[in-house]
């Protein structure tokens, strides 16, 4: 876990250094002058085609609700519900092979240009139209750092997570760490290019399955198109997914291409 702490600290330091001459967010327009109820709501939908010959992994989809229950000026209470469905072609076209539920609640504190949050996260994984007797799930407490940077016309969004897994079923994870960086470069008021990189690691209990620390990640790049009522992103990239199947404990990787719809 010390290696992940050092990696996350280094990434946070580099982002902080890069912001010395930049105007960091959240700015006055984003932080209310008085407490607000339901101050922000965003819905996202994602669909991506996956490469490879494994008939269980053909499509990745997400439906995400992300909203601030209360913004108390110095921070906010946030709730996120993310439903992920992985589809294949094993039994039929668009076969709903696997579902993953991510639920998280957090409370944050804004300090200078940073936002720190304490997050409770629940993850559960399920197979579709297939037998699965053992539950696959975990709960984790996470410390999160959020930072937004404006550098000229470009923007950088950083998120770093680290924390212990406090309850688990089938899963052998003991702690987790994530670094997520998105860079956007506008081409015109309604169009921008972007790149996003995510690095993820899990520490594990080696006595459960006889394996060591796990590493995964995702990189995507594409175009961001802003309309009157929302945003569409068209992207392509690569992903290395830790334990892609919930039961066999095998990491898989693939190329991907797809779209993302969001209100922000």
Coordinates of C-alpha atoms in Angstrom, one line a residue, residues 88-96 129-130:
X88 CA -21.6 -10.6 -25.1
X89 CA -22.6 -13.0 -27.9
X90 CA -22.3 -16.3 -26.1
X91 CA -26.0 -17.3 -26.1
X92 CA -27.5 -14.6 -28.4
X93 CA -26.6 -11.1 -29.8
X94 CA -26.4 -8.5 -27.1
X95 CA -26.4 -11.3 -24.4
X96 CA -26.4 -9.5 -20.9
X129 CA -28.9 -15.9 -17.2
X130 CA -26.1 -17.9 -15.6

